[in-house]
Amino acid sequence: DVFLGTGVSVDYQKGWMVDSIGLKKEIIRNMVHAMTKGISGVFKNLVTDSLQRVNFMRDFLDQIRFFGDKSGYFFVDDLNYFSVIFPTQKSMEGQSLYDYVDPKGNYPVRSMVDIIRKDGRGFVEYYFTNPTNNQTEKKMVYVERIENTDYFIGSGIYF
């Protein structure tokens, strides 16, 4: 009996084909922030069991895609470096990403956890496979902690 959503008005950008990197960064920052606030409220008032929380997030976030090329999606990790929700790489869910290293030698999940522990939110750059073309590309993600949990939500843009 709960509805949770987020959105951005981009009427002047037909089909979500947004060209400006700054605009895309602002879109993902706002969408992640709205999603963390909404999910935090659901957890506080309706879903308190840990397994039910994971199932709720998985059911809710798995199908969300945005931008004209559908490259936008949400993922959830925890402060112990585990992937909780990963819609485009289901095999990574439940796996420790502490030792995950991108093709350029970056440890993106370690960087995300560092930012979450220090500031509660922020941007991280690394290289990852774009789900729309299966090519490794530079990616920038924005991550933000879900209040009163060890989870954080992220979303990103590919360059």
PDB file of C-alpha atoms in Angstrom:
ATOM      1  CA  ASP A   1       0.000   0.000   0.000  1.00  0.00           C
ATOM      2  CA  VAL A   2       2.968   2.289  -0.514  1.00  0.00           C
ATOM      3  CA  PHE A   3       3.883   4.379  -3.524  1.00  0.00           C
ATOM      4  CA  LEU A   4       7.395   5.770  -3.792  1.00  0.00           C
ATOM      5  CA  GLY A   5       8.809   7.609  -6.760  1.00  0.00           C
ATOM      6  CA  THR A   6      11.043  10.342  -7.998  1.00  0.00           C
ATOM      7  CA  GLY A   7      11.318  12.328 -11.171  1.00  0.00           C
ATOM      8  CA  VAL A   8      12.829  15.258 -12.954  1.00  0.00           C
ATOM      9  CA  SER A   9      11.143  17.575 -15.418  1.00  0.00           C
ATOM     10  CA  VAL A  10      13.175  17.824 -18.597  1.00  0.00           C
ATOM     11  CA  ASP A  11      10.483  18.846 -21.060  1.00  0.00           C
ATOM     12  CA  TYR A  12      12.975  20.700 -23.233  1.00  0.00           C
ATOM     13  CA  GLN A  13      15.127  17.558 -23.589  1.00  0.00           C
ATOM     14  CA  LYS A  14      13.189  15.162 -25.815  1.00  0.00           C
ATOM     15  CA  GLY A  15      13.471  11.562 -24.650  1.00  0.00           C
ATOM     16  CA  TRP A  16      15.862  12.310 -21.759  1.00  0.00           C
ATOM     17  CA  MET A  17      18.755  12.778 -24.149  1.00  0.00           C
ATOM     18  CA  VAL A  18      20.690  15.068 -21.846  1.00  0.00           C
ATOM     19  CA  ASP A  19      24.012  16.238 -23.246  1.00  0.00           C
ATOM     20  CA  SER A  20      25.517  18.367 -20.509  1.00  0.00           C
ATOM     21  CA  ILE A  21      27.641  16.436 -17.980  1.00  0.00           C
ATOM     22  CA  GLY A  22      26.837  19.058 -15.344  1.00  0.00           C
ATOM     23  CA  LEU A  23      23.122  18.630 -15.929  1.00  0.00           C
ATOM     24  CA  LYS A  24      23.393  14.834 -15.757  1.00  0.00           C
ATOM     25  CA  LYS A  25      25.358  15.108 -12.499  1.00  0.00           C
ATOM     26  CA  GLU A  26      22.639  17.304 -11.041  1.00  0.00           C
ATOM     27  CA  ILE A  27      19.936  14.882 -12.199  1.00  0.00           C
ATOM     28  CA  ILE A  28      21.572  11.857 -10.563  1.00  0.00           C
ATOM     29  CA  ARG A  29      22.364  13.820  -7.391  1.00  0.00           C
ATOM     30  CA  ASN A  30      18.738  14.886  -7.043  1.00  0.00           C
ATOM     31  CA  MET A  31      17.329  11.477  -7.951  1.00  0.00           C
ATOM     32  CA  VAL A  32      19.594   9.633  -5.500  1.00  0.00           C
ATOM     33  CA  HIS A  33      18.793  12.151  -2.759  1.00  0.00           C
ATOM     34  CA  ALA A  34      15.042  11.783  -3.329  1.00  0.00           C
ATOM     35  CA  MET A  35      15.345   7.994  -3.388  1.00  0.00           C
ATOM     36  CA  THR A  36      17.306   7.888  -0.117  1.00  0.00           C
ATOM     37  CA  LYS A  37      14.738  10.088   1.604  1.00  0.00           C
ATOM     38  CA  GLY A  38      11.814   8.038   0.305  1.00  0.00           C
ATOM     39  CA  ILE A  39      13.307   4.666   1.170  1.00  0.00           C
ATOM     40  CA  SER A  40      14.392   5.963   4.571  1.00  0.00           C
ATOM     41  CA  GLY A  41      10.782   6.931   5.285  1.00  0.00           C
ATOM     42  CA  VAL A  42       9.511   3.516   4.194  1.00  0.00           C
ATOM     43  CA  PHE A  43      12.068   1.821   6.449  1.00  0.00           C
ATOM     44  CA  LYS A  44      11.241   4.037   9.417  1.00  0.00           C
ATOM     45  CA  ASN A  45       7.470   3.641   9.169  1.00  0.00           C
ATOM     46  CA  LEU A  46       6.683   0.395   7.344  1.00  0.00           C
ATOM     47  CA  VAL A  47       9.516  -2.041   6.664  1.00  0.00           C
ATOM     48  CA  THR A  48      11.739  -2.687   9.676  1.00  0.00           C
ATOM     49  CA  ASP A  49      12.951  -6.272   9.104  1.00  0.00           C
ATOM     50  CA  SER A  50      16.366  -6.478   7.384  1.00  0.00           C
ATOM     51  CA  LEU A  51      15.388  -9.172   4.871  1.00  0.00           C
ATOM     52  CA  GLN A  52      12.141  -7.377   4.053  1.00  0.00           C
ATOM     53  CA  ARG A  53      14.130  -4.174   3.459  1.00  0.00           C
ATOM     54  CA  VAL A  54      16.394  -5.902   0.948  1.00  0.00           C
ATOM     55  CA  ASN A  55      13.410  -7.489  -0.808  1.00  0.00           C
ATOM     56  CA  PHE A  56      11.583  -4.143  -0.893  1.00  0.00           C
ATOM     57  CA  MET A  57      14.584  -2.369  -2.441  1.00  0.00           C
ATOM     58  CA  ARG A  58      15.156  -5.175  -4.928  1.00  0.00           C
ATOM     59  CA  ASP A  59      11.507  -5.226  -6.037  1.00  0.00           C
ATOM     60  CA  PHE A  60      11.371  -1.448  -6.274  1.00  0.00           C
ATOM     61  CA  LEU A  61      14.743  -0.600  -7.847  1.00  0.00           C
ATOM     62  CA  ASP A  62      15.353  -3.524 -10.205  1.00  0.00           C
ATOM     63  CA  GLN A  63      13.195  -2.190 -13.044  1.00  0.00           C
ATOM     64  CA  ILE A  64      13.962   1.533 -12.871  1.00  0.00           C
ATOM     65  CA  ARG A  65      15.907   2.849 -15.881  1.00  0.00           C
ATOM     66  CA  PHE A  66      16.301   6.425 -17.040  1.00  0.00           C
ATOM     67  CA  PHE A  67      18.029   8.663 -19.578  1.00  0.00           C
ATOM     68  CA  GLY A  68      17.227   8.218 -23.264  1.00  0.00           C
ATOM     69  CA  ASP A  69      19.589   5.259 -23.624  1.00  0.00           C
ATOM     70  CA  LYS A  70      18.353   3.599 -20.379  1.00  0.00           C
ATOM     71  CA  SER A  71      21.881   3.769 -18.924  1.00  0.00           C
ATOM     72  CA  GLY A  72      20.594   5.235 -15.662  1.00  0.00           C
ATOM     73  CA  TYR A  73      19.800   2.864 -12.799  1.00  0.00           C
ATOM     74  CA  PHE A  74      20.087   2.701  -9.006  1.00  0.00           C
ATOM     75  CA  PHE A  75      22.300   0.329  -7.013  1.00  0.00           C
ATOM     76  CA  VAL A  76      22.587  -0.287  -3.276  1.00  0.00           C
ATOM     77  CA  ASP A  77      25.701  -1.341  -1.350  1.00  0.00           C
ATOM     78  CA  ASP A  78      26.426  -1.470   2.368  1.00  0.00           C
ATOM     79  CA  LEU A  79      29.201  -0.141   4.577  1.00  0.00           C
ATOM     80  CA  ASN A  80      30.742  -3.631   4.700  1.00  0.00           C
ATOM     81  CA  TYR A  81      31.449  -3.366   0.934  1.00  0.00           C
ATOM     82  CA  PHE A  82      28.699  -5.812  -0.070  1.00  0.00           C
ATOM     83  CA  SER A  83      26.524  -5.351  -3.129  1.00  0.00           C
ATOM     84  CA  VAL A  84      22.887  -5.465  -2.040  1.00  0.00           C
ATOM     85  CA  ILE A  85      21.023  -4.390  -5.195  1.00  0.00           C
ATOM     86  CA  PHE A  86      22.712  -4.381  -8.607  1.00  0.00           C
ATOM     87  CA  PRO A  87      20.096  -4.474 -11.391  1.00  0.00           C
ATOM     88  CA  THR A  88      22.549  -4.701 -14.290  1.00  0.00           C
ATOM     89  CA  GLN A  89      24.934  -7.221 -12.687  1.00  0.00           C
ATOM     90  CA  LYS A  90      22.701  -9.562 -10.666  1.00  0.00           C
ATOM     91  CA  SER A  91      25.587 -12.019 -10.118  1.00  0.00           C
ATOM     92  CA  MET A  92      27.335  -9.403  -7.955  1.00  0.00           C
ATOM     93  CA  GLU A  93      24.438  -9.086  -5.490  1.00  0.00           C
ATOM     94  CA  GLY A  94      25.415 -10.476  -2.106  1.00  0.00           C
ATOM     95  CA  GLN A  95      29.101 -10.434  -3.036  1.00  0.00           C
ATOM     96  CA  SER A  96      31.857  -8.523  -1.278  1.00  0.00           C
ATOM     97  CA  LEU A  97      33.148  -5.766  -3.558  1.00  0.00           C
ATOM     98  CA  TYR A  98      35.996  -4.774  -1.238  1.00  0.00           C
ATOM     99  CA  ASP A  99      38.595  -6.134  -3.668  1.00  0.00           C
ATOM    100  CA  TYR A 100      36.742  -5.086  -6.829  1.00  0.00           C
ATOM    101  CA  VAL A 101      39.185  -3.163  -9.010  1.00  0.00           C
ATOM    102  CA  ASP A 102      38.311  -1.453 -12.278  1.00  0.00           C
ATOM    103  CA  PRO A 103      40.480  -1.722 -15.444  1.00  0.00           C
ATOM    104  CA  LYS A 104      42.452   1.400 -14.432  1.00  0.00           C
ATOM    105  CA  GLY A 105      43.342   0.118 -10.937  1.00  0.00           C
ATOM    106  CA  ASN A 106      40.683   2.036  -8.982  1.00  0.00           C
ATOM    107  CA  TYR A 107      38.810   0.481  -6.052  1.00  0.00           C
ATOM    108  CA  PRO A 108      35.441   2.215  -6.526  1.00  0.00           C
ATOM    109  CA  VAL A 109      33.475   0.551  -3.717  1.00  0.00           C
ATOM    110  CA  ARG A 110      36.215   1.347  -1.210  1.00  0.00           C
ATOM    111  CA  SER A 111      36.054   4.967  -2.398  1.00  0.00           C
ATOM    112  CA  MET A 112      32.259   5.002  -2.084  1.00  0.00           C
ATOM    113  CA  VAL A 113      32.348   3.645   1.462  1.00  0.00           C
ATOM    114  CA  ASP A 114      35.066   6.170   2.407  1.00  0.00           C
ATOM    115  CA  ILE A 115      32.894   9.037   1.132  1.00  0.00           C
ATOM    116  CA  ILE A 116      29.775   7.713   2.873  1.00  0.00           C
ATOM    117  CA  ARG A 117      31.627   7.315   6.192  1.00  0.00           C
ATOM    118  CA  LYS A 118      33.199  10.776   5.918  1.00  0.00           C
ATOM    119  CA  ASP A 119      30.464  12.948   4.397  1.00  0.00           C
ATOM    120  CA  GLY A 120      27.379  10.760   3.983  1.00  0.00           C
ATOM    121  CA  ARG A 121      27.260  11.506   0.233  1.00  0.00           C
ATOM    122  CA  GLY A 122      29.419  12.367  -2.751  1.00  0.00           C
ATOM    123  CA  PHE A 123      30.735  11.589  -6.227  1.00  0.00           C
ATOM    124  CA  VAL A 124      33.156   8.814  -7.269  1.00  0.00           C
ATOM    125  CA  GLU A 125      34.723   8.254 -10.719  1.00  0.00           C
ATOM    126  CA  TYR A 126      35.871   4.880 -12.067  1.00  0.00           C
ATOM    127  CA  TYR A 127      35.566   2.635 -15.123  1.00  0.00           C
ATOM    128  CA  PHE A 128      32.702   0.178 -15.557  1.00  0.00           C
ATOM    129  CA  THR A 129      30.735  -1.664 -18.236  1.00  0.00           C
ATOM    130  CA  ASN A 130      27.945   0.474 -19.678  1.00  0.00           C
ATOM    131  CA  PRO A 131      24.884  -1.844 -19.803  1.00  0.00           C
ATOM    132  CA  THR A 132      23.625  -0.246 -23.020  1.00  0.00           C
ATOM    133  CA  ASN A 133      26.647  -1.168 -25.146  1.00  0.00           C
ATOM    134  CA  ASN A 134      28.737  -3.591 -23.023  1.00  0.00           C
ATOM    135  CA  GLN A 135      31.748  -1.281 -23.381  1.00  0.00           C
ATOM    136  CA  THR A 136      34.006  -0.280 -20.493  1.00  0.00           C
ATOM    137  CA  GLU A 137      33.616   3.461 -20.036  1.00  0.00           C
ATOM    138  CA  LYS A 138      34.465   6.134 -17.514  1.00  0.00           C
ATOM    139  CA  LYS A 139      31.617   6.456 -15.031  1.00  0.00           C
ATOM    140  CA  MET A 140      30.759   8.976 -12.341  1.00  0.00           C
ATOM    141  CA  VAL A 141      28.388   7.926  -9.577  1.00  0.00           C
ATOM    142  CA  TYR A 142      26.711   9.855  -6.819  1.00  0.00           C
ATOM    143  CA  VAL A 143      26.157   7.918  -3.587  1.00  0.00           C
ATOM    144  CA  GLU A 144      24.175   8.814  -0.485  1.00  0.00           C
ATOM    145  CA  ARG A 145      23.557   6.953   2.761  1.00  0.00           C
ATOM    146  CA  ILE A 146      20.049   5.841   3.703  1.00  0.00           C
ATOM    147  CA  GLU A 147      19.451   7.366   7.135  1.00  0.00           C
ATOM    148  CA  ASN A 148      19.760   5.041  10.130  1.00  0.00           C
ATOM    149  CA  THR A 149      21.048   2.119   8.027  1.00  0.00           C
ATOM    150  CA  ASP A 150      24.334   0.743   6.749  1.00  0.00           C
ATOM    151  CA  TYR A 151      23.027   0.999   3.171  1.00  0.00           C
ATOM    152  CA  PHE A 152      23.780   3.606   0.557  1.00  0.00           C
ATOM    153  CA  ILE A 153      22.171   4.205  -2.835  1.00  0.00           C
ATOM    154  CA  GLY A 154      24.008   5.282  -5.935  1.00  0.00           C
ATOM    155  CA  SER A 155      23.440   6.100  -9.556  1.00  0.00           C
ATOM    156  CA  GLY A 156      25.759   7.277 -12.259  1.00  0.00           C
ATOM    157  CA  ILE A 157      26.496   8.601 -15.685  1.00  0.00           C
ATOM    158  CA  TYR A 158      28.799   7.237 -18.355  1.00  0.00           C
ATOM    159  CA  PHE A 159      31.165   9.454 -20.332  1.00  0.00           C
TER     160      PHE A 159
END
